């Protein structure tokens, strides 16, 4: 009987831990509004939205656009360079803030794109 209770407790603990991981939601999301190319750089403008239950975000540590550019000649070019400049910001829970990031541009001209951005950020009050 004791072994059954012990096994049940372990199963419940495992389910609780997996449930927490599965339900964890990133509080910050990115929406791209425009991408411009000028003098060998891509200028990526958009805004971050902080979920209502999140904490205040006070710094974007880095930004990696993970772009796929569809070129005029039918080819594709991937852009995975990071903008490593830490940028101060203030995005309270439920708030948004527009941001601009710069990464090297590919040599080909392009007509459309898709993006799966990744980024690091700092929450106000967290230890550095």
XYZ file of N, CA, C and O in Angstrom:
512
model
N 0.815 -1.198 0.000
C 0.000 0.000 0.000
C 0.858 1.262 0.000
O 0.567 2.211 -0.688
N 1.931 1.239 0.823
C 2.808 2.408 0.893
C 3.486 2.662 -0.453
O 3.665 3.792 -0.851
N 3.845 1.583 -1.164
C 4.472 1.730 -2.473
C 3.501 2.357 -3.470
O 3.888 3.158 -4.303
N 2.243 2.011 -3.394
C 1.235 2.576 -4.300
C 1.042 4.062 -4.048
O 0.931 4.855 -4.989
N 0.996 4.453 -2.801
C 0.838 5.876 -2.459
C 2.078 6.654 -2.916
O 1.971 7.742 -3.469
N 3.258 6.071 -2.686
C 4.499 6.716 -3.115
C 4.526 6.889 -4.642
O 4.877 7.949 -5.150
N 4.121 5.859 -5.375
C 4.086 5.926 -6.835
C 3.055 6.961 -7.304
O 3.307 7.724 -8.248
N 1.922 7.019 -6.638
C 0.897 8.003 -6.969
C 1.405 9.427 -6.745
O 1.193 10.312 -7.573
N 2.097 9.641 -5.651
C 2.672 10.976 -5.367
C 3.689 11.368 -6.432
O 3.717 12.517 -6.878
N 4.521 10.433 -6.846
C 5.512 10.722 -7.891
C 4.830 11.060 -9.215
O 5.245 11.974 -9.931
N 3.772 10.320 -9.544
C 3.032 10.598 -10.780
C 2.386 11.979 -10.739
O 2.430 12.730 -11.708
N 1.785 12.318 -9.612
C 1.163 13.642 -9.472
C 2.208 14.756 -9.568
O 1.974 15.792 -10.181
N 3.368 14.543 -8.960
C 4.438 15.530 -9.043
C 4.901 15.716 -10.487
O 5.072 16.831 -10.961
N 5.062 14.605 -11.200
C 5.486 14.671 -12.608
C 4.440 15.382 -13.453
O 4.768 16.229 -14.294
N 3.174 15.095 -13.251
C 2.107 15.761 -14.005
C 2.051 17.252 -13.695
O 1.837 18.070 -14.579
N 2.245 17.612 -12.455
C 2.238 19.023 -12.067
C 3.372 19.773 -12.743
O 3.189 20.870 -13.271
N 4.557 19.172 -12.758
C 5.703 19.839 -13.385
C 5.502 19.954 -14.887
O 5.759 20.994 -15.472
N 5.025 18.928 -15.549
C 4.792 18.972 -16.993
C 3.682 19.949 -17.334
O 3.754 20.661 -18.326
N 2.649 19.993 -16.526
C 1.556 20.936 -16.762
C 2.024 22.368 -16.681
O 1.629 23.216 -17.467
N 2.923 22.678 -15.743
C 3.455 24.038 -15.615
C 4.286 24.430 -16.815
O 4.199 25.546 -17.299
N 5.066 23.495 -17.316
C 5.883 23.787 -18.487
C 5.005 23.959 -19.716
O 5.184 24.879 -20.505
N 4.028 23.100 -19.885
C 3.180 23.152 -21.066
C 2.323 24.407 -21.089
O 2.030 24.942 -22.143
N 1.922 24.900 -19.916
C 1.044 26.058 -19.894
C 1.803 27.374 -19.804
O 1.202 28.438 -19.868
N 3.126 27.318 -19.624
C 3.902 28.556 -19.530
C 3.796 29.313 -20.849
O 4.007 28.761 -21.913
N 3.455 30.574 -20.765
C 3.281 31.396 -21.960
C 4.254 32.561 -21.902
O 4.387 33.208 -20.868
N 4.922 32.817 -23.009
C 5.848 33.932 -23.050
C 5.038 35.226 -22.957
O 4.110 35.435 -23.730
N 5.364 36.090 -21.989
C 4.564 37.288 -21.797
C 4.738 38.334 -22.895
O 3.894 39.204 -23.044
N 5.806 38.256 -23.657
C 6.105 39.292 -24.639
C 5.961 38.734 -26.052
O 6.482 37.670 -26.357
N 5.253 39.457 -26.917
C 5.114 39.023 -28.316
C 5.514 40.166 -29.249
O 5.408 41.338 -28.895
N 5.964 39.816 -30.446
C 6.460 40.763 -31.441
C 5.541 40.781 -32.654
O 5.102 39.727 -33.118
N 5.290 41.968 -33.196
C 4.529 42.138 -34.438
C 5.329 43.060 -35.358
O 5.592 44.203 -34.995
N 5.725 42.576 -36.531
C 6.477 43.381 -37.498
C 5.512 44.281 -38.259
O 4.469 43.822 -38.718
N 5.887 45.556 -38.413
C 5.052 46.475 -39.191
C 5.679 46.819 -40.534
O 4.972 46.996 -41.519
N 7.015 46.924 -40.594
C 7.673 47.253 -41.864
C 9.133 46.813 -41.832
O 9.761 46.799 -40.782
N 9.639 46.437 -42.996
C 11.059 46.128 -43.168
C 11.552 46.954 -44.344
O 11.000 46.876 -45.439
N 12.593 47.760 -44.113
C 13.213 48.569 -45.154
C 14.667 48.173 -45.305
O 15.308 47.744 -44.348
N 15.189 48.345 -46.522
C 16.600 48.079 -46.794
C 17.253 49.397 -47.199
O 16.710 50.143 -48.016
N 18.398 49.702 -46.592
C 19.124 50.922 -46.931
C 20.593 50.744 -46.590
O 20.930 50.339 -45.470
N 21.449 51.024 -47.549
C 22.909 51.015 -47.361
C 23.428 49.744 -46.703
O 24.212 49.781 -45.765
N 22.945 48.594 -47.170
C 23.462 47.315 -46.687
C 22.878 46.834 -45.376
O 23.388 45.888 -44.790
N 21.823 47.482 -44.889
C 21.195 47.063 -43.637
C 19.693 46.903 -43.809
O 19.078 47.604 -44.614
N 19.125 45.978 -43.045
C 17.677 45.839 -42.961
C 17.219 46.544 -41.687
O 17.774 46.313 -40.611
N 16.238 47.408 -41.831
C 15.656 48.124 -40.697
C 14.295 47.487 -40.436
O 13.392 47.581 -41.262
N 14.181 46.824 -39.292
C 12.976 46.074 -38.953
C 12.227 46.845 -37.876
O 12.717 46.995 -36.756
N 11.052 47.333 -38.230
C 10.244 48.110 -37.293
C 8.991 47.306 -36.941
O 8.418 46.619 -37.767
N 8.618 47.390 -35.694
C 7.430 46.716 -35.221
C 7.174 47.089 -33.781
O 7.713 48.083 -33.285
N 6.379 46.284 -33.112
C 6.099 46.585 -31.709
C 5.984 45.303 -30.888
O 5.632 44.251 -31.388
N 6.362 45.444 -29.633
C 6.207 44.384 -28.656
C 4.921 44.630 -27.887
O 4.578 45.772 -27.585
N 4.209 43.563 -27.567
C 3.029 43.609 -26.705
C 3.306 42.731 -25.499
O 3.760 41.597 -25.636
N 3.014 43.265 -24.327
C 3.217 42.541 -23.081
C 1.867 42.019 -22.604
O 0.902 42.773 -22.533
N 1.800 40.726 -22.298
C 0.528 40.149 -21.873
C 0.061 40.811 -20.580
O 0.872 41.234 -19.769
N -1.259 40.908 -20.396
C -1.792 41.578 -19.206
C -1.298 40.985 -17.885
O -1.153 41.702 -16.915
N -1.025 39.692 -17.843
C -0.584 39.079 -16.593
C 0.935 39.115 -16.426
O 1.458 38.632 -15.440
N 1.638 39.690 -17.398
C 3.090 39.712 -17.349
C 3.636 40.771 -16.411
O 2.903 41.537 -15.803
N 4.947 40.822 -16.300
C 5.631 41.862 -15.548
C 6.062 42.942 -16.530
O 6.075 42.729 -17.740
N 6.482 44.079 -16.022
C 6.974 45.159 -16.869
C 8.319 44.776 -17.478
O 9.221 44.321 -16.778
N 8.438 44.944 -18.794
C 9.690 44.683 -19.510
C 10.446 46.008 -19.587
O 9.880 47.023 -20.008
N 11.720 46.016 -19.165
C 12.474 47.267 -19.172
C 13.681 47.265 -20.110
O 14.374 48.266 -20.236
N 13.911 46.127 -20.799
C 15.038 46.102 -21.736
C 14.872 44.933 -22.700
O 14.524 43.825 -22.302
N 15.139 45.205 -23.978
C 15.248 44.152 -24.982
C 16.743 43.885 -25.115
O 17.511 44.780 -25.478
N 17.158 42.673 -24.780
C 18.584 42.327 -24.757
C 19.155 42.134 -26.162
O 20.269 42.552 -26.441
N 18.413 41.441 -27.034
C 18.845 41.159 -28.404
C 17.612 40.814 -29.219
O 16.558 40.500 -28.670
N 17.772 40.866 -30.547
C 16.663 40.566 -31.450
C 17.209 39.828 -32.659
O 18.169 40.261 -33.289
N 16.632 38.680 -32.990
C 17.024 37.890 -34.161
C 15.777 37.681 -35.013
O 14.851 36.993 -34.595
N 15.725 38.267 -36.219
C 14.495 38.214 -37.002
C 14.158 36.848 -37.600
O 12.992 36.554 -37.801
N 15.160 36.024 -37.906
C 14.924 34.746 -38.593
C 14.010 34.955 -39.798
O 12.934 34.379 -39.906
N 14.474 35.791 -40.706
C 13.736 36.150 -41.914
C 14.000 35.167 -43.045
O 15.112 34.657 -43.182
N 12.993 34.948 -43.849
C 13.171 34.302 -45.145
C 12.681 35.328 -46.158
O 11.520 35.735 -46.136
N 13.601 35.794 -46.991
C 13.280 36.789 -48.016
C 13.057 36.069 -49.342
O 13.883 35.252 -49.762
N 11.945 36.363 -49.994
C 11.643 35.793 -51.298
C 12.073 36.807 -52.351
O 11.534 37.912 -52.424
N 13.072 36.413 -53.150
C 13.718 37.339 -54.082
C 12.955 37.447 -55.406
O 12.123 36.600 -55.741
N 13.278 38.496 -56.155
C 12.651 38.759 -57.454
C 12.870 37.604 -58.430
O 12.003 37.310 -59.242
N 14.034 36.942 -58.344
C 14.355 35.857 -59.282
C 13.788 34.499 -58.851
O 14.078 33.480 -59.451
N 12.974 34.464 -57.780
C 12.359 33.227 -57.322
C 13.146 32.491 -56.252
O 12.661 31.505 -55.702
N 14.342 32.937 -55.940
C 15.142 32.277 -54.906
C 14.749 32.801 -53.516
O 13.996 33.755 -53.392
N 15.275 32.130 -52.500
C 15.035 32.528 -51.111
C 16.372 32.787 -50.433
O 17.354 32.101 -50.712
N 16.389 33.768 -49.532
C 17.570 34.075 -48.740
C 17.150 34.109 -47.273
O 16.165 34.756 -46.924
N 17.887 33.412 -46.415
C 17.602 33.412 -44.981
C 18.493 34.433 -44.278
O 19.671 34.564 -44.610
N 17.922 35.139 -43.316
C 18.659 36.127 -42.525
C 18.495 35.749 -41.057
O 17.392 35.795 -40.518
N 19.609 35.352 -40.429
C 19.574 34.938 -39.025
C 20.483 35.807 -38.158
O 20.743 35.454 -37.002
N 20.984 36.919 -38.680
C 21.849 37.805 -37.906
C 21.062 38.392 -36.742
O 19.850 38.573 -36.821
N 21.773 38.701 -35.646
C 21.131 39.289 -34.469
C 21.504 40.762 -34.351
O 22.616 41.156 -34.664
N 20.546 41.557 -33.897
C 20.836 42.913 -33.437
C 21.145 42.752 -31.954
O 20.255 42.469 -31.158
N 22.411 42.887 -31.588
C 22.847 42.621 -30.215
C 22.824 43.861 -29.321
O 23.249 43.795 -28.179
N 22.341 44.987 -29.837
C 22.286 46.195 -29.007
C 21.150 46.054 -27.992
O 19.998 45.897 -28.359
N 21.488 46.126 -26.720
C 20.438 46.137 -25.695
C 19.738 47.491 -25.775
O 20.387 48.533 -25.876
N 18.410 47.465 -25.804
C 17.634 48.699 -25.913
C 16.709 48.836 -24.707
O 15.916 47.937 -24.424
N 16.833 49.972 -24.023
C 15.949 50.247 -22.893
C 14.534 50.479 -23.415
O 14.334 51.004 -24.515
N 13.558 50.061 -22.648
C 12.162 50.261 -23.010
C 11.333 50.240 -21.732
O 11.854 49.965 -20.648
N 10.056 50.522 -21.859
C 9.130 50.403 -20.731
C 7.819 49.873 -21.290
O 7.072 50.593 -21.941
N 7.585 48.568 -21.075
C 6.372 47.930 -21.582
C 5.644 47.316 -20.383
O 5.957 46.202 -19.962
N 4.672 48.042 -19.835
C 3.946 47.511 -18.677
C 3.007 46.379 -19.089
O 2.727 46.212 -20.276
N 2.500 45.612 -18.134
C 1.529 44.568 -18.465
C 0.350 45.156 -19.243
O -0.209 46.186 -18.865
N 0.026 44.539 -20.372
C -1.054 45.022 -21.230
C -0.633 46.136 -22.167
O -1.419 46.585 -22.987
N 0.629 46.576 -22.107
C 1.102 47.690 -22.929
C 1.851 47.238 -24.164
O 2.150 46.058 -24.353
N 2.150 48.207 -25.035
C 2.934 47.961 -26.242
C 3.996 49.039 -26.375
O 3.886 50.119 -25.787
N 5.029 48.751 -27.157
C 6.040 49.748 -27.486
C 6.632 49.429 -28.843
O 6.982 48.284 -29.130
N 6.743 50.468 -29.662
C 7.357 50.331 -30.980
C 8.871 50.288 -30.821
O 9.433 50.992 -29.986
N 9.529 49.452 -31.631
C 10.983 49.294 -31.574
C 11.530 49.194 -32.995
O 10.807 48.839 -33.926
N 12.822 49.469 -33.140
C 13.526 49.373 -34.419
C 14.788 48.559 -34.209
O 15.558 48.817 -33.279
N 15.012 47.581 -35.087
C 16.200 46.742 -35.034
C 16.888 46.781 -36.389
O 16.231 46.939 -37.421
N 18.221 46.633 -36.383
C 19.010 46.717 -37.608
C 19.898 45.481 -37.704
O 20.604 45.140 -36.758
N 19.840 44.807 -38.881
C 20.694 43.657 -39.158
C 21.250 43.821 -40.577
O 20.686 44.544 -41.391
N 22.362 43.147 -40.875
C 22.911 43.233 -42.240
C 21.921 42.715 -43.276
O 21.224 41.731 -43.047
N 21.868 43.396 -44.413
C 20.955 43.010 -45.498
C 21.649 42.035 -46.451
O 22.863 42.100 -46.636
N 20.881 41.152 -47.059
C 21.467 40.287 -48.088
C 21.749 41.117 -49.339
O 21.233 42.222 -49.498
N 22.531 40.574 -50.243
C 22.909 41.320 -51.447
C 21.806 41.321 -52.497
O 21.779 42.190 -53.355
N 20.893 40.370 -52.466
C 19.826 40.297 -53.473
C 18.659 41.209 -53.105
O 18.391 41.452 -51.939
N 17.951 41.681 -54.122
C 16.718 42.422 -53.844
C 15.598 41.421 -53.610
O 15.597 40.326 -54.152
N 14.637 41.783 -52.801
C 13.575 40.870 -52.424
C 12.220 41.538 -52.584
O 12.108 42.754 -52.629
N 11.182 40.703 -52.670
C 9.837 41.236 -52.882
C 8.891 40.968 -51.720
O 7.954 41.703 -51.493
N 9.110 39.884 -50.967
C 8.268 39.582 -49.812
C 9.097 38.812 -48.792
O 10.226 38.413 -49.072
N 8.525 38.572 -47.624
C 9.265 37.930 -46.551
C 8.322 37.233 -45.570
O 7.127 37.511 -45.527
N 8.910 36.320 -44.784
C 8.260 35.738 -43.620
C 9.252 35.847 -42.471
O 10.463 35.891 -42.693
N 8.732 35.907 -41.252
C 9.606 36.091 -40.101
C 9.136 35.241 -38.925
O 7.941 35.090 -38.701
N 10.115 34.705 -38.204
C 9.866 33.995 -36.953
C 10.852 34.553 -35.929
O 11.867 33.933 -35.629
N 10.576 35.742 -35.434
C 11.514 36.472 -34.580
C 11.720 35.787 -33.230
O 10.805 35.229 -32.654
N 12.954 35.873 -32.759
C 13.328 35.445 -31.415
C 14.017 36.635 -30.757
O 14.637 37.453 -31.440
N 13.919 36.732 -29.437
C 14.472 37.886 -28.742
C 14.669 37.559 -27.279
O 14.073 36.638 -26.729
N 15.562 38.313 -26.673
C 15.782 38.211 -25.234
C 15.355 39.513 -24.594
O 15.513 40.579 -25.178
N 14.798 39.428 -23.399
C 14.348 40.636 -22.717
C 14.564 40.507 -21.225
O 14.824 39.428 -20.695
N 14.476 41.632 -20.541
C 14.673 41.696 -19.112
C 13.405 42.225 -18.457
O 12.837 43.208 -18.929
N 12.981 41.564 -17.393
C 11.800 42.002 -16.664
C 12.217 42.922 -15.515
O 13.195 42.630 -14.814
N 11.504 43.998 -15.347
C 11.783 44.964 -14.288
C 11.719 44.256 -12.943
O 10.789 43.504 -12.660
N 12.742 44.482 -12.121
C 12.769 43.877 -10.793
C 13.511 42.565 -10.744
O 13.821 42.083 -9.657
N 13.806 41.955 -11.910
C 14.604 40.721 -11.904
C 16.060 41.080 -11.720
O 16.526 42.130 -12.146
N 16.793 40.190 -11.078
C 18.231 40.417 -10.883
C 18.942 40.334 -12.221
O 18.577 39.569 -13.080
N 19.977 41.114 -12.384
C 20.762 41.095 -13.631
C 21.717 39.945 -13.655
O 22.178 39.408 -12.785
